[in-house]
Amino acid sequence: IIHSGDSIAAIANAVSRLGQPLTAKELLEANPDLDPARLQVGQKIFIPVIGMQSETDGVNAVFQSEN
């Protein structure tokens, strides 16, 4: 879930710090309809998990990224 001040890069970095390497490019590829310039507080995004077979194998993570 997007929080105030979040960015694609901040989210990718936060996920990576949790032990799941993720780039901003991978995050955007997993969310093709996501416009990084128009993130909205409360918006849900898909966090891909490496090694999973399909989009339904990812996670919906809720965390506060460091801004």
Coordinates of N, CA and C in Angstrom, one line a residue:
I1 N 0.9 -1.2 0.0 CA 0.0 0.0 0.0 C 0.9 1.2 0.0
I2 N 0.6 2.2 -0.9 CA 1.4 3.4 -1.0 C 1.1 4.3 0.2
H3 N 2.2 4.8 0.8 CA 2.1 5.8 1.8 C 2.6 7.1 1.3
S4 N 2.3 8.2 2.1 CA 2.7 9.5 1.7 C 4.2 9.6 1.6
G5 N 4.7 10.1 0.5 CA 6.1 10.3 0.2 C 6.8 9.1 -0.5
D6 N 6.1 8.0 -0.7 CA 6.6 6.8 -1.3 C 7.0 7.1 -2.8
S7 N 8.0 6.4 -3.2 CA 8.3 6.4 -4.7 C 8.6 5.0 -5.1
I8 N 8.7 4.7 -6.3 CA 9.0 3.4 -6.8 C 10.3 3.0 -6.3
A9 N 11.3 3.9 -6.4 CA 12.7 3.5 -6.0 C 12.7 3.2 -4.5
A10 N 12.0 4.0 -3.7 CA 12.0 3.8 -2.2 C 11.4 2.5 -1.9
I11 N 10.3 2.1 -2.6 CA 9.6 0.8 -2.3 C 10.6 -0.3 -2.7
A12 N 11.2 -0.2 -3.9 CA 12.1 -1.3 -4.3 C 13.3 -1.4 -3.3
N13 N 13.8 -0.3 -2.8 CA 14.9 -0.3 -1.9 C 14.4 -1.0 -0.5
A14 N 13.2 -0.6 -0.1 CA 12.7 -1.2 1.2 C 12.5 -2.7 1.1
V15 N 12.0 -3.2 -0.1 CA 11.8 -4.6 -0.3 C 13.2 -5.3 -0.3
S16 N 14.2 -4.7 -1.0 CA 15.5 -5.2 -1.0 C 16.1 -5.3 0.4
R17 N 15.9 -4.3 1.2 CA 16.5 -4.4 2.6 C 15.8 -5.5 3.4
L18 N 14.7 -5.9 3.0 CA 14.0 -7.0 3.7 C 14.5 -8.4 3.2
G19 N 15.4 -8.4 2.3 CA 16.0 -9.6 1.8 C 15.5 -10.1 0.5
Q20 N 14.7 -9.4 -0.2 CA 14.1 -9.8 -1.5 C 14.6 -8.8 -2.5
P21 N 15.8 -9.0 -3.2 CA 16.3 -8.1 -4.1 C 15.2 -7.7 -5.2
L22 N 15.1 -6.4 -5.4 CA 14.1 -5.8 -6.3 C 14.5 -4.5 -6.8
T23 N 14.4 -4.3 -8.1 CA 14.7 -3.0 -8.7 C 13.5 -2.3 -9.0
A24 N 13.6 -1.0 -9.2 CA 12.4 -0.2 -9.6 C 11.9 -0.7 -11.0
K25 N 12.8 -1.1 -11.9 CA 12.3 -1.6 -13.2 C 11.5 -2.9 -13.0
E26 N 11.9 -3.8 -12.1 CA 11.2 -5.0 -11.9 C 9.8 -4.7 -11.3
L27 N 9.8 -3.7 -10.4 CA 8.5 -3.3 -9.7 C 7.6 -2.8 -10.8
L28 N 8.1 -1.9 -11.7 CA 7.2 -1.4 -12.7 C 6.8 -2.4 -13.7
E29 N 7.6 -3.4 -14.0 CA 7.2 -4.5 -14.9 C 6.1 -5.3 -14.3
A30 N 6.1 -5.5 -13.0 CA 5.1 -6.3 -12.3 C 3.8 -5.5 -12.2
N31 N 3.8 -4.2 -12.4 CA 2.7 -3.4 -12.3 C 2.5 -2.5 -13.5
P32 N 2.2 -3.1 -14.7 CA 2.2 -2.4 -16.0 C 1.3 -1.2 -16.0
D33 N 0.2 -1.2 -15.3 CA -0.7 -0.1 -15.3 C -0.3 1.0 -14.3
L34 N 0.7 0.9 -13.6 CA 1.1 1.8 -12.6 C 1.9 3.0 -13.2
D35 N 1.4 4.2 -12.9 CA 2.1 5.4 -13.3 C 2.9 6.0 -12.1
P36 N 4.2 5.8 -12.2 CA 5.0 6.2 -11.0 C 4.9 7.7 -10.7
A37 N 4.5 8.5 -11.6 CA 4.3 10.0 -11.4 C 2.9 10.3 -10.7
R38 N 2.1 9.2 -10.6 CA 0.8 9.4 -10.1 C 0.4 8.4 -9.0
L39 N 1.4 8.1 -8.1 CA 1.1 7.2 -7.0 C 0.2 7.9 -6.0
Q40 N -0.8 7.1 -5.5 CA -1.8 7.7 -4.6 C -1.7 7.0 -3.3
V41 N -1.8 7.8 -2.2 CA -1.8 7.2 -0.9 C -2.9 6.2 -0.8
G42 N -2.6 5.0 -0.3 CA -3.6 3.9 -0.2 C -3.7 3.0 -1.4
Q43 N -3.0 3.4 -2.5 CA -3.0 2.5 -3.7 C -2.3 1.2 -3.4
K44 N -2.8 0.1 -3.9 CA -2.2 -1.2 -3.7 C -1.3 -1.5 -4.9
I45 N -0.1 -2.0 -4.7 CA 0.7 -2.5 -5.8 C 1.1 -3.9 -5.6
F46 N 1.5 -4.6 -6.6 CA 2.0 -5.9 -6.6 C 3.5 -5.9 -6.4
I47 N 4.0 -6.7 -5.3 CA 5.4 -6.8 -5.1 C 5.8 -8.2 -5.6
P48 N 6.6 -8.3 -6.7 CA 6.9 -9.7 -7.2 C 8.0 -10.3 -6.3
V49 N 7.9 -11.7 -6.2 CA 8.8 -12.5 -5.4 C 9.6 -13.3 -6.4
I50 N 10.9 -13.1 -6.4 CA 11.8 -13.9 -7.3 C 11.7 -15.4 -7.1
G51 N 11.6 -16.1 -8.1 CA 11.5 -17.6 -8.0 C 10.0 -18.1 -8.0
M52 N 9.1 -17.2 -8.1 CA 7.7 -17.6 -8.1 C 7.3 -17.7 -9.6
Q53 N 6.3 -18.5 -9.8 CA 5.9 -18.9 -11.2 C 4.9 -17.9 -11.8
S54 N 4.1 -17.3 -11.1 CA 3.0 -16.4 -11.7 C 2.8 -15.2 -10.8
E55 N 2.0 -14.3 -11.3 CA 1.7 -13.0 -10.6 C 1.0 -13.3 -9.3
T56 N 0.2 -14.4 -9.3 CA -0.5 -14.7 -8.1 C 0.4 -15.2 -7.0
D57 N 1.6 -15.5 -7.3 CA 2.6 -16.0 -6.3 C 3.4 -14.9 -5.6
G58 N 3.1 -13.7 -6.0 CA 3.8 -12.5 -5.4 C 3.1 -12.2 -4.1
V59 N 3.5 -11.1 -3.5 CA 2.9 -10.7 -2.2 C 2.3 -9.3 -2.3
N60 N 1.4 -9.0 -1.5 CA 0.9 -7.7 -1.3 C 1.4 -7.2 0.0
A61 N 2.5 -6.4 -0.1 CA 3.2 -6.0 1.1 C 2.7 -4.7 1.6
V62 N 2.6 -4.5 2.9 CA 2.3 -3.2 3.5 C 3.5 -2.9 4.4
F63 N 4.2 -1.8 4.0 CA 5.3 -1.4 4.8 C 5.5 0.1 4.6
Q64 N 6.2 0.7 5.5 CA 6.5 2.1 5.4 C 7.9 2.2 4.8
S65 N 8.1 2.7 3.6 CA 9.4 2.9 3.1 C 10.1 4.1 3.7
E66 N 11.4 4.1 3.7 CA 12.1 5.3 4.2 C 12.1 6.3 3.1
N67 N 11.7 7.5 3.4 CA 11.6 8.5 2.4 C 12.8 9.4 2.4

